[in-house]
Amino acid sequence: TAIAERLLGAAHRVRTTISVGVALLDHHDPHTIRSAADQLLYEAKSAGRDQARMADLKKRGDTVSA
């Protein structure tokens, strides 16, 4: 129909990006895990668009990867 054609013609693409912070922690309370993931999210956002940061605190020490 004419209305559908006008709506489709008016539609446009929306570009989205994502930044992610992931914390892998054993034997930690939810607050500690959430705080670690939040810090990693801010690090990912500071690095630019489409970034991921991960910390594996299950092992000795802190390993962060992009």
Coordinates of C-alpha atoms in Angstrom, one line a residue:
T1 CA 0.0 0.0 0.0
A2 CA 1.0 3.6 -0.3
I3 CA 1.3 4.1 3.4
A4 CA 3.5 1.1 3.8
E5 CA 5.8 2.3 1.0
R6 CA 6.1 5.7 2.6
L7 CA 7.0 4.2 6.0
L8 CA 9.6 1.9 4.4
G9 CA 11.0 4.8 2.5
A10 CA 11.3 6.8 5.7
A11 CA 13.0 4.0 7.6
H12 CA 16.8 4.3 8.0
R13 CA 19.5 2.3 9.5
V14 CA 20.7 3.0 13.0
R15 CA 24.3 2.2 13.7
T16 CA 24.9 0.7 17.1
T17 CA 28.0 -0.2 18.9
I18 CA 28.7 -2.1 22.1
S19 CA 31.3 -2.0 24.9
V20 CA 31.4 -4.8 27.4
G21 CA 33.1 -5.5 30.7
V22 CA 33.2 -9.1 32.0
A23 CA 34.5 -10.3 35.3
L24 CA 35.1 -14.0 36.0
L25 CA 35.4 -14.5 39.7
D26 CA 35.1 -17.6 41.9
H27 CA 34.1 -17.3 45.6
H28 CA 33.4 -13.6 45.5
D29 CA 30.3 -11.8 46.6
P30 CA 27.9 -10.2 44.0
H31 CA 29.0 -6.7 44.9
T32 CA 32.7 -7.5 44.1
I33 CA 31.8 -9.1 40.8
R34 CA 29.6 -6.2 39.8
S35 CA 32.2 -3.7 40.8
A36 CA 34.9 -5.5 38.8
A37 CA 32.7 -5.7 35.7
D38 CA 31.7 -2.1 36.0
Q39 CA 35.4 -1.0 36.2
L40 CA 36.1 -3.1 33.1
L41 CA 33.2 -1.6 31.3
Y42 CA 34.6 1.9 31.9
E43 CA 38.0 0.8 30.6
A44 CA 36.3 -0.6 27.5
K45 CA 34.4 2.6 26.9
S46 CA 37.6 4.7 27.3
A47 CA 39.3 2.6 24.6
G48 CA 36.6 3.5 22.1
R49 CA 33.7 1.9 20.3
D50 CA 33.2 -1.9 20.0
Q51 CA 35.6 -2.8 22.8
A52 CA 35.6 -5.6 25.4
R53 CA 37.5 -6.1 28.6
M54 CA 37.7 -9.2 30.6
A55 CA 39.3 -10.0 34.0
D56 CA 39.8 -13.6 35.1
L57 CA 40.3 -13.4 38.9
K58 CA 39.7 -17.1 39.3
K59 CA 43.5 -17.6 38.9
R60 CA 46.2 -16.0 40.9
G61 CA 46.5 -12.4 39.7
D62 CA 44.4 -10.4 37.3
T63 CA 44.5 -11.1 33.6
V64 CA 42.8 -8.5 31.4
S65 CA 42.3 -9.1 27.7
A66 CA 40.8 -7.0 24.8

